[in-house]
Coordinates of C-alpha atoms in Angstrom, one line a residue:
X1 CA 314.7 18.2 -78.9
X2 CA 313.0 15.0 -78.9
X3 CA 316.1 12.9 -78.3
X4 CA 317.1 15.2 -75.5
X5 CA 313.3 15.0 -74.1
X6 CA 314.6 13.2 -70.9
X7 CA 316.5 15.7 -70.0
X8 CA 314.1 18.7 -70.0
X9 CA 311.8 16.4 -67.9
X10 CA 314.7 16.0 -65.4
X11 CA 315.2 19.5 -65.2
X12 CA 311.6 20.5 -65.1
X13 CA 311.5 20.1 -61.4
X14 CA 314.5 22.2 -60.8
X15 CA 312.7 25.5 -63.1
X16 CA 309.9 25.1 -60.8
X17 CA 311.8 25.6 -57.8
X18 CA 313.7 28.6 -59.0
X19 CA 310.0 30.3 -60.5
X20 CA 308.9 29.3 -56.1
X21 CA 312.0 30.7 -54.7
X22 CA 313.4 33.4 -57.2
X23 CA 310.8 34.7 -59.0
X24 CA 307.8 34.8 -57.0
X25 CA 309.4 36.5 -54.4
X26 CA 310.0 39.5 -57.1
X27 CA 306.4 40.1 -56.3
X28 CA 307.8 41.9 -52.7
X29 CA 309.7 44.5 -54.6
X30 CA 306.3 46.7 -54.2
X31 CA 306.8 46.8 -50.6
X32 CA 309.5 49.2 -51.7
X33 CA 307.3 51.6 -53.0
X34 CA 304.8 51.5 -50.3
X35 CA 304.7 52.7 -46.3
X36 CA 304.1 49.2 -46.0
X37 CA 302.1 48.3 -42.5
X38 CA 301.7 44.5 -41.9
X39 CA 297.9 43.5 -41.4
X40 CA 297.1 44.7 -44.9
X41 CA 297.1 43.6 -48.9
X42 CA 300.3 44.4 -50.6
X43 CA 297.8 45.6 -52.8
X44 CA 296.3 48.0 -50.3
X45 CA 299.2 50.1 -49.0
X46 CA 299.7 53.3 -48.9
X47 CA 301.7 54.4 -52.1
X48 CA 305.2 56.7 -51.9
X49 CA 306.7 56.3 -54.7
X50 CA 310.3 56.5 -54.7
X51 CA 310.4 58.1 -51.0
X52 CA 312.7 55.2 -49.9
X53 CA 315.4 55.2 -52.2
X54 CA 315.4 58.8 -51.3
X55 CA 316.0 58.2 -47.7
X56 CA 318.3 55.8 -48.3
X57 CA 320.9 57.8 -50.8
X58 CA 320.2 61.0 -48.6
X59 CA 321.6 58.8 -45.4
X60 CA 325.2 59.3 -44.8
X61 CA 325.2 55.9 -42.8
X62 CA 324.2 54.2 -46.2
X63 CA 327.6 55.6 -48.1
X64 CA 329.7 54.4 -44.7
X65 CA 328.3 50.9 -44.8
X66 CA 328.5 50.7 -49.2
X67 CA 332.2 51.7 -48.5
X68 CA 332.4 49.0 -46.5
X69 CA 330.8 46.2 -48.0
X70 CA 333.2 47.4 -51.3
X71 CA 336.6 47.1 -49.7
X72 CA 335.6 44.1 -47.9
X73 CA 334.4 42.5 -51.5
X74 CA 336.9 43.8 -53.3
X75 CA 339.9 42.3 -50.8
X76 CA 337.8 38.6 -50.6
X77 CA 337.6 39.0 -54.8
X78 CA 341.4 39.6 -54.9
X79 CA 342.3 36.7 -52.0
X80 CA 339.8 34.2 -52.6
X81 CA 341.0 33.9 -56.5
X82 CA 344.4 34.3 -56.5
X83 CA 345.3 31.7 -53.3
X84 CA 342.8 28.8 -54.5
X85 CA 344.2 28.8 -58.1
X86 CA 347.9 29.0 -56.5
X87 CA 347.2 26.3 -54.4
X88 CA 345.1 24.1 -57.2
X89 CA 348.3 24.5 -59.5
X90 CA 350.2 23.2 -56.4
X91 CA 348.2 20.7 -55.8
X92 CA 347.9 19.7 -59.5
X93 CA 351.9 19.7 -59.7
X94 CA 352.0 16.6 -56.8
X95 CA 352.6 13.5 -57.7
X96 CA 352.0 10.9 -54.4
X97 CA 348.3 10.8 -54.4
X98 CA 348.2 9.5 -50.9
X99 CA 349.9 13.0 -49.4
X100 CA 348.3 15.2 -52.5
X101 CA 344.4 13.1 -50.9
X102 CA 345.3 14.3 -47.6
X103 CA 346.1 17.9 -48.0
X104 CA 343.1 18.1 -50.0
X105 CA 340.9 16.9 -47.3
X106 CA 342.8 18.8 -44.7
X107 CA 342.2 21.9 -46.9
X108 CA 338.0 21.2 -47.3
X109 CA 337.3 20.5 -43.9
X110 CA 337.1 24.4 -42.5
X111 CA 334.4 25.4 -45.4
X112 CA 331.9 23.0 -43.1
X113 CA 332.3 24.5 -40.0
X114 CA 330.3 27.4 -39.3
X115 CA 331.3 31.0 -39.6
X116 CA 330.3 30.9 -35.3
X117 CA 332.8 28.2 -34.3
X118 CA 335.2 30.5 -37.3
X119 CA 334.4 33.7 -35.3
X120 CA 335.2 32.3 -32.0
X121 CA 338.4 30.7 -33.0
X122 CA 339.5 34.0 -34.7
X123 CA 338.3 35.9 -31.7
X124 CA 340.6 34.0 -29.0
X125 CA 343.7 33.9 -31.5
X126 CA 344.1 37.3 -31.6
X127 CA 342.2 38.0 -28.2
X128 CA 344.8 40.1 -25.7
X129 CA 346.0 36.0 -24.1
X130 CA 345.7 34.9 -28.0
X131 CA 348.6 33.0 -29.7
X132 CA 349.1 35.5 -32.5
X133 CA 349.9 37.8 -29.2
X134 CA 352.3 35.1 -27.5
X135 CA 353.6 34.2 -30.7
X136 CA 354.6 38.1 -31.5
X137 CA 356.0 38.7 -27.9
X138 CA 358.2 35.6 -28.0
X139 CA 359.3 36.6 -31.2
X140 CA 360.0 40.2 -29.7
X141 CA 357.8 41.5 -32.2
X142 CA 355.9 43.6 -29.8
X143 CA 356.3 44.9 -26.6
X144 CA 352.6 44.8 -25.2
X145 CA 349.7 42.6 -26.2
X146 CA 347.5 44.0 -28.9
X147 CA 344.1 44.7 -29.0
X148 CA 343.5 43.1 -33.0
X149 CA 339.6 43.0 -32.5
X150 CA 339.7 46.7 -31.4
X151 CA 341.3 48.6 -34.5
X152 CA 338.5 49.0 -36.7
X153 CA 340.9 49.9 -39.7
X154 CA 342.3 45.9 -39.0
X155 CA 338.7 44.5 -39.7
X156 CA 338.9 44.1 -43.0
X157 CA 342.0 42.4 -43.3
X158 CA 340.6 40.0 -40.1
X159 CA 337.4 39.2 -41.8
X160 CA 339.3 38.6 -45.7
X161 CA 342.2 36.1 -44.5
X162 CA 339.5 34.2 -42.5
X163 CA 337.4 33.8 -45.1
X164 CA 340.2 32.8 -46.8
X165 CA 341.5 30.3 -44.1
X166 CA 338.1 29.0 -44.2
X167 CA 337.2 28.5 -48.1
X168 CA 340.3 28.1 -50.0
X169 CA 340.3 24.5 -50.0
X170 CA 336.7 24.6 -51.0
X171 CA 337.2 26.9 -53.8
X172 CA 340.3 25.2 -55.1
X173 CA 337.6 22.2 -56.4
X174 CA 336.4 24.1 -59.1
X175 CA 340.0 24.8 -60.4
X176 CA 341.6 21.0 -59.9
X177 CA 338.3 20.0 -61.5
X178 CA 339.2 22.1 -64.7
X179 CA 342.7 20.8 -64.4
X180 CA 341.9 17.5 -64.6
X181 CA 340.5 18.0 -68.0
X182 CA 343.4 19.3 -69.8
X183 CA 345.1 17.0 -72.7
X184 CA 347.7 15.5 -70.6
X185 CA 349.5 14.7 -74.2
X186 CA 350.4 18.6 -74.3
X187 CA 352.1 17.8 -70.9
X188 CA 354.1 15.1 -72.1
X189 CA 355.0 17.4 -75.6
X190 CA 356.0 20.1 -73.5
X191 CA 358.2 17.7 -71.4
X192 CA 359.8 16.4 -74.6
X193 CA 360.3 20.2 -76.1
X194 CA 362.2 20.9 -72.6
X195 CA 360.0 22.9 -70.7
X196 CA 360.1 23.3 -67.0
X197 CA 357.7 23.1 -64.5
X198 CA 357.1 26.4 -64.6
X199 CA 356.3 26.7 -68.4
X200 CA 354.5 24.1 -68.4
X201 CA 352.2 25.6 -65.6
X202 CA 352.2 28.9 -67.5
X203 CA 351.9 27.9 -71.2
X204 CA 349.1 24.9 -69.9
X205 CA 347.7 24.8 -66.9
X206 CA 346.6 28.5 -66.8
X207 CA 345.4 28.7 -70.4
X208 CA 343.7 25.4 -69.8
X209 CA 341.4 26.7 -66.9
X210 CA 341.2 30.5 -68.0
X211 CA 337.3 29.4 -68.9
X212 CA 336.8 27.9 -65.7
X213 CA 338.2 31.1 -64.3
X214 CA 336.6 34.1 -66.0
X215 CA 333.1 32.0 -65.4
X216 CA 333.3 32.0 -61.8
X217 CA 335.0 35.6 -61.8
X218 CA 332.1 37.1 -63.2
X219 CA 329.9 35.8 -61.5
X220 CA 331.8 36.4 -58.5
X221 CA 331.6 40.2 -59.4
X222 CA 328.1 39.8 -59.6
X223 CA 328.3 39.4 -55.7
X224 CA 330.6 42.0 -54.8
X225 CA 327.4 44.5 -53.4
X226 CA 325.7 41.2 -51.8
X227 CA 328.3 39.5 -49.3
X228 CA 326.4 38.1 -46.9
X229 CA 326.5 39.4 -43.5
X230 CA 327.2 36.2 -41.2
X231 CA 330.9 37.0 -41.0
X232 CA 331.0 40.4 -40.6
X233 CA 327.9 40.0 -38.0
X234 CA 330.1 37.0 -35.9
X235 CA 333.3 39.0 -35.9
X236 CA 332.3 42.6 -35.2
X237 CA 331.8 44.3 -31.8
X238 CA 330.9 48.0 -30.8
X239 CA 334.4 49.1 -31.1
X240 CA 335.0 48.5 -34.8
X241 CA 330.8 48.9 -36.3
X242 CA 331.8 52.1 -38.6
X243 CA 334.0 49.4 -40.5
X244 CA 332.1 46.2 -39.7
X245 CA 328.6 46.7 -41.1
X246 CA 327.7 45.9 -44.4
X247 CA 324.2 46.4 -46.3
X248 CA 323.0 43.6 -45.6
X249 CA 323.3 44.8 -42.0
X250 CA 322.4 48.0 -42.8
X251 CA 319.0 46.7 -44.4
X252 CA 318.1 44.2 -41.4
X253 CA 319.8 47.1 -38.5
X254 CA 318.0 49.9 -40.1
X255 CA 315.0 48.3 -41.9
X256 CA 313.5 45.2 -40.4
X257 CA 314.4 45.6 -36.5
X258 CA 312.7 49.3 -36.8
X259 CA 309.4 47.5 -39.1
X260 CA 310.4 50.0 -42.0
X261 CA 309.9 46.8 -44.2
X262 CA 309.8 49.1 -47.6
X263 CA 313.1 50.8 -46.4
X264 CA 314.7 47.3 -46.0
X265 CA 313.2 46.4 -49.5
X266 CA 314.4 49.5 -51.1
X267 CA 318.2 48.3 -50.0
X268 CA 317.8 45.1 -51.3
X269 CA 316.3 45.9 -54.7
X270 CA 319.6 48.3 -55.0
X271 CA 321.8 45.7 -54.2
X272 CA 320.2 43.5 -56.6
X273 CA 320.1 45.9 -59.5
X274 CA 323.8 46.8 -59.1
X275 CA 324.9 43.0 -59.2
X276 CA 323.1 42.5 -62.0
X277 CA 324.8 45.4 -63.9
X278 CA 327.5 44.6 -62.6
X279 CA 327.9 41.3 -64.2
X280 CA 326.6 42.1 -67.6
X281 CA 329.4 44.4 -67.4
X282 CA 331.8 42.2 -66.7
X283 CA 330.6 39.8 -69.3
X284 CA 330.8 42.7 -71.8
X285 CA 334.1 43.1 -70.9
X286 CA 334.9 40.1 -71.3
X287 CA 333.3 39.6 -74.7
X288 CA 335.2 42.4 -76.2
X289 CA 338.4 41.0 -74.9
X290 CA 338.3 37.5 -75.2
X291 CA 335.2 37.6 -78.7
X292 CA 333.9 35.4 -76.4
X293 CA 330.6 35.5 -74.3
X294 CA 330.1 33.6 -70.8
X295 CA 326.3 34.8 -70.5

C-alpha cells in the first residue's frame, strides 16, 4: 500500500467527484416519497409513501413506453455488439496501415457529431424527396415515395441502424484495443500449423478479447432500462410517439413538465434499481458460466 501511495493520491480527486455527482444526489430519492412542492425543505414535505410507484405501475402509458425503451435497447444491444466486433476483426485482419488509418478515422468521425445534425440527416434521407426514396424508385423497388418517418412500427429499426451508423466506429476502439494485446507469436504458430484466416480469427482473436467483451456487455445490460432519450426525442414526431417515447421521456413528459417532481423521481429510481439488478445478474451469469467474476 505504501509503494502504491501515489496512486491513491492521484485517484483521490476522482472519488471525490463521483461522492459530488453520484452519491449526493442519492439524497433526491425522498422526493419520491413525498408530494414534493418546491419552496420547501426536502425535509418538510408532505409524506405519501409509496403513492407514486402506485401511479406509475397502475398507468397503462408506463407499460407502452417500458415496451418501448426494451425493444429499442434490446435491437441497439444486439447491433451495436455484433457490427463493431465484426468490423474490429476486419480491421484487425488489414495489413497497409495507411488505408487500415483512414477507414478508422473515417469510421470515428460520426460519434462527434450531434444526435441533431444525426436526426436531421436521417430525417431528409428518408423524407418523401429523400435518397433512400429516389434510390428505391430508380431501382423499381417501389412504385410511390414512402412515408419512413410516418410508420411508427419502422421507428425502431430507424433509431437502431442510426445509432449504429453513428457509433460503430467509436465502439470498435475498445475491441482493436484488446486486439492489439494478443501474443502475436500464437498468430505466427497458427500460421505455421496451417491455419486460415478464418481459424485463426476464431481460435485467437475472439478468445483473445472475450474479457474485453463480456466486460462491456454487462455493463452494457446494465443500461438496457436507461437509454437516454436524445435520439428518440430528435427523431420522433406526432405520428409515430406510441413507439418513440421512452422512460426517460416518459419521466420528463409526464413528471417534470406537469411539476410532479416525486412522480419523475419515482421513474427514475425504478430505472435505476432495475439496471442495477440487472447487471449483478448478468455478472452472476457470467460467474457460473465462465467461474469467473467481472464485478
Amino acid at each position: 500500500m505504501i509503494q502504491q501511495r501515489y496512486l491513491y493520491m492521484m485517484s483521490i480527486p476522482f472519488v471525490i467527484w463521483v461522492i459530488i455527482f453520484s452519491y449526493l444526489p442519492v439524497w433526491g430519492w425522498l422526493m419520491a416519497f413525498q408530494k414534493f412542492k418546491p419552496g420547501k425543505s426536502i425535509l418538510n414535505q408532505q409524506w405519501v409513501g409509496l403513492d407514486n410507484f402506485k401511479q406509475l405501475f397502475m398507468d397503462e402509458r408506463f407499460y407502452l413506453v417500458l415496451r418501448n425503451t426494451l425493444a429499442m435497447s434490446i435491437l441497439g444491444l444486439i447491433v451495436s455488439f455484433t457490427v463493431p466486433i465484426v468490423f474490429a476483426v476486419l480491421m484487425n485482419e488489414l495489413r497497409g496501415q495507411l488505408f487500415k488509418r483512414s477507414i478508422q478515422t473515417i469510421s470515428y468521425l460520426p460519434h462527434f457529431v450531434s444526435w441533431v445534425v444525426v436526426a436531421s440527416l436521417v430525417t431528409k434521407m428518408l423524407s418523401i424527396d429523400g435518397g433512400i426514396n429516389e434510390l428505391l424508385l430508380k431501382l423499381h423497388i417501389i412504385d410511390q415515395p414512402m412515408q419512413f418517418m410516418a410508420k411508427g412500427s419502422w421507428f425502431w429499426g430507424i433509431v437502431t441502424f442510426s445509432d449504429m451508423w453513428k457509433e460503430t466506429g467509436w465502439n470498435s476502439i475498445i475491441f482493436l484495443a484488446a486486439m492489439a494485446g494478443i501474443d502475436q507469436e500464437q498468430y505466427e504458430a497458427a500460421t505455421v500449423d496451417g491455419a486460415g484466416r478464418f481459424r485463426r480469427i476464431w481460435y485467437i482473436t475472439l478468445p483473445g478479447i472475450r474479457t474485453t467483451f463480456m466486460v462491456v456487455f454487462i455493463l452494457s445490460i446494465g443500461s438496457l432500462i436507461s437509454i437516454g432519450f436524445e435520439k428518440q426525442f430528435q427523431l420522433q414526431n406526432s405520428l409515430v410517439t406510441d413507439y418513440s417515447e421512452v422512460l426517460e421521456l416518459y419521466a420528463l413528459k409526464y413528471g417534470i413538465q406537469l411539476g410532479r417532481f416525486s412522480f419523475g423521481t419515482a421513474v427514475g429510481i425504478f430505472s435505476s434499481v432495475v439496471s442495477i439488478m440487472l447487471v449483478l445478474t448478468a455478472n452472476t451469469i457470467y460467474k457460473k458460466v465462465t467461474k469467473e467474476t467481472i464485478i
